[in-house]
């Protein structure tokens, strides 16, 4: 089979998926339709509809776009079947019902931003960094009835530098994901639909999940070692960003919510309670369970993201402040 004869349906929503779709279109593969999320209401009064990044790109390339509200909608299933796809590819989309993923004769494979079986779930990039991993990667696997549990086709590894944040790893895996999607398709074409795949090795190790990130997930727990706080901050930077509550000792009824985007580890042991603030030569330090952690980039309410030294310059009131400590452990 030639790649020009393989009928592909692509499913995805965010920018991460666009790179894979672009790779396929530029590579001459036959993408017959694109499935993405319905346009999202935005604006103060939700009066505008914003298309997904995948839809924007698909429209630019003149590709048919389907946006089902419900994946089991009979009208959508009928339209999907009319494209007679040989293969479906999913990149950062949503869980599919069996009637959809089982429809093509060569099946449906997903590009997941982790080395499965580790980090199954919605936020694998964030959690790999939060957990201090030094390596992650991308996996292609055939979909089955459960989330991210199907047979693995291919994997590619990606190193995580100690100072890398989500943006760095996201961009790297986005490009690697596009590459592995193309290579997986080529394997399927080469085998005329037959490609070697392996069950995921679940019994060999303790599995680390990658659940969806919520606003409350992002609050810093200073009652942890500095390394864990450091990894937590970069694992959520630049988006959605970690946060902490700053209390002026004389105005504790008016807490200030600070977003923390970047920190710097120190070797200085913190002999003060976790959450204690230390100002030293326009440097801002906060005590953790073991060492002082320097805050280097932050954002105050209603302000832009700035260097911490610019924030503390002239802010004598910080010496009269403290951090509100949360005693619940982040999972």
mmCIF file of C-alpha atoms in Angstrom, residues 4-128:
data_model
loop_
_atom_site.group_PDB
_atom_site.id
_atom_site.type_symbol
_atom_site.label_atom_id
_atom_site.label_comp_id
_atom_site.label_asym_id
_atom_site.label_seq_id
_atom_site.Cartn_x
_atom_site.Cartn_y
_atom_site.Cartn_z
ATOM 1 C CA UNK A 4 -1.345 8.225 -0.751
ATOM 2 C CA UNK A 5 -3.893 5.374 -0.647
ATOM 3 C CA UNK A 6 -4.177 5.092 3.161
ATOM 4 C CA UNK A 7 -7.277 7.019 4.250
ATOM 5 C CA UNK A 8 -6.575 8.701 7.618
ATOM 6 C CA UNK A 9 -8.865 10.491 10.049
ATOM 7 C CA UNK A 10 -7.018 12.726 12.518
ATOM 8 C CA UNK A 11 -8.396 13.600 15.970
ATOM 9 C CA UNK A 12 -6.963 16.341 18.188
ATOM 10 C CA UNK A 13 -7.594 19.729 19.735
ATOM 11 C CA UNK A 14 -4.645 21.794 21.109
ATOM 12 C CA UNK A 15 -1.448 23.170 19.594
ATOM 13 C CA UNK A 16 0.343 19.965 20.618
ATOM 14 C CA UNK A 17 -1.738 18.040 18.066
ATOM 15 C CA UNK A 18 -1.272 20.560 15.253
ATOM 16 C CA UNK A 19 2.394 19.653 14.842
ATOM 17 C CA UNK A 20 1.495 16.014 14.131
ATOM 18 C CA UNK A 21 -1.270 16.966 11.698
ATOM 19 C CA UNK A 22 1.030 19.391 9.890
ATOM 20 C CA UNK A 23 3.709 16.688 9.663
ATOM 21 C CA UNK A 24 1.248 14.345 7.966
ATOM 22 C CA UNK A 25 -0.126 16.902 5.518
ATOM 23 C CA UNK A 26 3.332 18.140 4.538
ATOM 24 C CA UNK A 27 4.482 14.517 4.220
ATOM 25 C CA UNK A 28 1.847 13.717 1.604
ATOM 26 C CA UNK A 29 -0.359 11.455 3.726
ATOM 27 C CA UNK A 30 -4.068 11.328 2.857
ATOM 28 C CA UNK A 31 -5.964 12.908 5.758
ATOM 29 C CA UNK A 32 -9.611 12.700 4.686
ATOM 30 C CA UNK A 33 -11.131 14.441 7.736
ATOM 31 C CA UNK A 34 -10.282 16.024 11.073
ATOM 32 C CA UNK A 35 -12.234 15.583 14.319
ATOM 33 C CA UNK A 36 -11.873 18.215 17.047
ATOM 34 C CA UNK A 37 -13.739 19.690 20.002
ATOM 35 C CA UNK A 38 -16.676 22.096 19.446
ATOM 36 C CA UNK A 39 -15.772 25.794 19.418
ATOM 37 C CA UNK A 40 -15.319 27.119 22.955
ATOM 38 C CA UNK A 41 -17.240 30.188 24.261
ATOM 39 C CA UNK A 42 -14.832 32.956 25.317
ATOM 40 C CA UNK A 43 -15.021 36.587 26.362
ATOM 41 C CA UNK A 44 -16.458 38.319 29.373
ATOM 42 C CA UNK A 45 -20.005 37.304 28.483
ATOM 43 C CA UNK A 46 -19.061 34.124 26.624
ATOM 44 C CA UNK A 47 -20.392 35.805 23.503
ATOM 45 C CA UNK A 48 -17.640 34.661 21.140
ATOM 46 C CA UNK A 49 -16.805 31.170 19.931
ATOM 47 C CA UNK A 50 -13.143 30.250 19.646
ATOM 48 C CA UNK A 51 -12.116 27.341 17.400
ATOM 49 C CA UNK A 52 -9.456 24.881 18.513
ATOM 50 C CA UNK A 53 -5.909 25.177 17.167
ATOM 51 C CA UNK A 54 -6.438 21.961 15.220
ATOM 52 C CA UNK A 55 -9.577 23.348 13.587
ATOM 53 C CA UNK A 56 -7.789 26.561 12.603
ATOM 54 C CA UNK A 57 -5.026 24.620 10.869
ATOM 55 C CA UNK A 58 -7.419 22.137 9.233
ATOM 56 C CA UNK A 59 -9.526 24.973 7.813
ATOM 57 C CA UNK A 60 -6.403 26.652 6.422
ATOM 58 C CA UNK A 61 -5.554 23.425 4.602
ATOM 59 C CA UNK A 62 -9.097 22.885 3.336
ATOM 60 C CA UNK A 63 -9.722 19.715 5.331
ATOM 61 C CA UNK A 64 -13.255 18.618 6.352
ATOM 62 C CA UNK A 65 -13.777 19.264 10.083
ATOM 63 C CA UNK A 66 -16.211 17.428 12.334
ATOM 64 C CA UNK A 67 -16.986 18.727 15.854
ATOM 65 C CA UNK A 68 -19.282 16.299 17.653
ATOM 66 C CA UNK A 69 -20.656 17.230 21.047
ATOM 67 C CA UNK A 70 -21.269 13.561 21.807
ATOM 68 C CA UNK A 71 -19.000 10.914 20.300
ATOM 69 C CA UNK A 72 -21.867 8.377 20.223
ATOM 70 C CA UNK A 73 -24.244 10.684 18.356
ATOM 71 C CA UNK A 74 -25.752 8.523 15.560
ATOM 72 C CA UNK A 75 -25.483 11.362 13.046
ATOM 73 C CA UNK A 76 -21.768 11.772 13.818
ATOM 74 C CA UNK A 77 -21.152 8.011 13.638
ATOM 75 C CA UNK A 78 -22.871 7.895 10.251
ATOM 76 C CA UNK A 79 -20.812 10.806 8.915
ATOM 77 C CA UNK A 80 -17.589 9.351 10.323
ATOM 78 C CA UNK A 81 -18.291 6.009 8.673
ATOM 79 C CA UNK A 82 -18.885 7.748 5.330
ATOM 80 C CA UNK A 83 -15.184 8.695 5.112
ATOM 81 C CA UNK A 84 -14.234 4.985 4.975
ATOM 82 C CA UNK A 85 -11.019 5.551 6.923
ATOM 83 C CA UNK A 86 -8.385 2.834 7.049
ATOM 84 C CA UNK A 87 -6.750 4.333 10.137
ATOM 85 C CA UNK A 88 -7.500 6.896 12.852
ATOM 86 C CA UNK A 89 -4.854 8.873 14.738
ATOM 87 C CA UNK A 90 -5.522 10.548 18.090
ATOM 88 C CA UNK A 91 -3.275 13.263 19.552
ATOM 89 C CA UNK A 92 -4.426 15.121 22.692
ATOM 90 C CA UNK A 93 -8.142 14.647 22.188
ATOM 91 C CA UNK A 94 -10.628 12.801 24.410
ATOM 92 C CA UNK A 95 -11.677 9.293 25.307
ATOM 93 C CA UNK A 96 -13.371 7.532 22.399
ATOM 94 C CA UNK A 97 -16.195 4.982 22.554
ATOM 95 C CA UNK A 98 -15.506 1.565 21.056
ATOM 96 C CA UNK A 99 -17.849 2.210 18.136
ATOM 97 C CA UNK A 100 -15.443 4.986 17.068
ATOM 98 C CA UNK A 101 -11.983 3.558 17.788
ATOM 99 C CA UNK A 102 -12.889 0.145 16.405
ATOM 100 C CA UNK A 103 -14.303 1.498 13.141
ATOM 101 C CA UNK A 104 -11.215 1.626 10.827
ATOM 102 C CA UNK A 105 -9.906 -1.676 9.460
ATOM 103 C CA UNK A 106 -6.361 -0.870 10.726
ATOM 104 C CA UNK A 107 -7.600 0.428 14.074
ATOM 105 C CA UNK A 108 -6.935 3.682 15.949
ATOM 106 C CA UNK A 109 -3.647 4.653 17.568
ATOM 107 C CA UNK A 110 -2.895 7.395 20.056
ATOM 108 C CA UNK A 111 0.231 9.533 20.511
ATOM 109 C CA UNK A 112 0.739 9.901 24.281
ATOM 110 C CA UNK A 113 3.275 12.303 25.796
ATOM 111 C CA UNK A 114 4.863 9.814 28.208
ATOM 112 C CA UNK A 115 6.609 6.457 28.299
ATOM 113 C CA UNK A 116 3.647 4.194 28.995
ATOM 114 C CA UNK A 117 2.625 2.522 31.204
ATOM 115 C CA UNK A 118 3.900 5.423 33.320
ATOM 116 C CA UNK A 119 1.879 8.647 33.445
ATOM 117 C CA UNK A 120 -1.434 7.537 32.051
ATOM 118 C CA UNK A 121 -3.883 10.409 32.159
ATOM 119 C CA UNK A 122 -4.540 13.985 31.100
ATOM 120 C CA UNK A 123 -1.351 15.766 32.258
ATOM 121 C CA UNK A 124 1.657 13.462 31.687
ATOM 122 C CA UNK A 125 4.147 16.245 30.929
ATOM 123 C CA UNK A 126 3.363 18.183 34.102
ATOM 124 C CA UNK A 127 3.522 15.186 36.411
ATOM 125 C CA UNK A 128 6.781 13.845 34.989
#
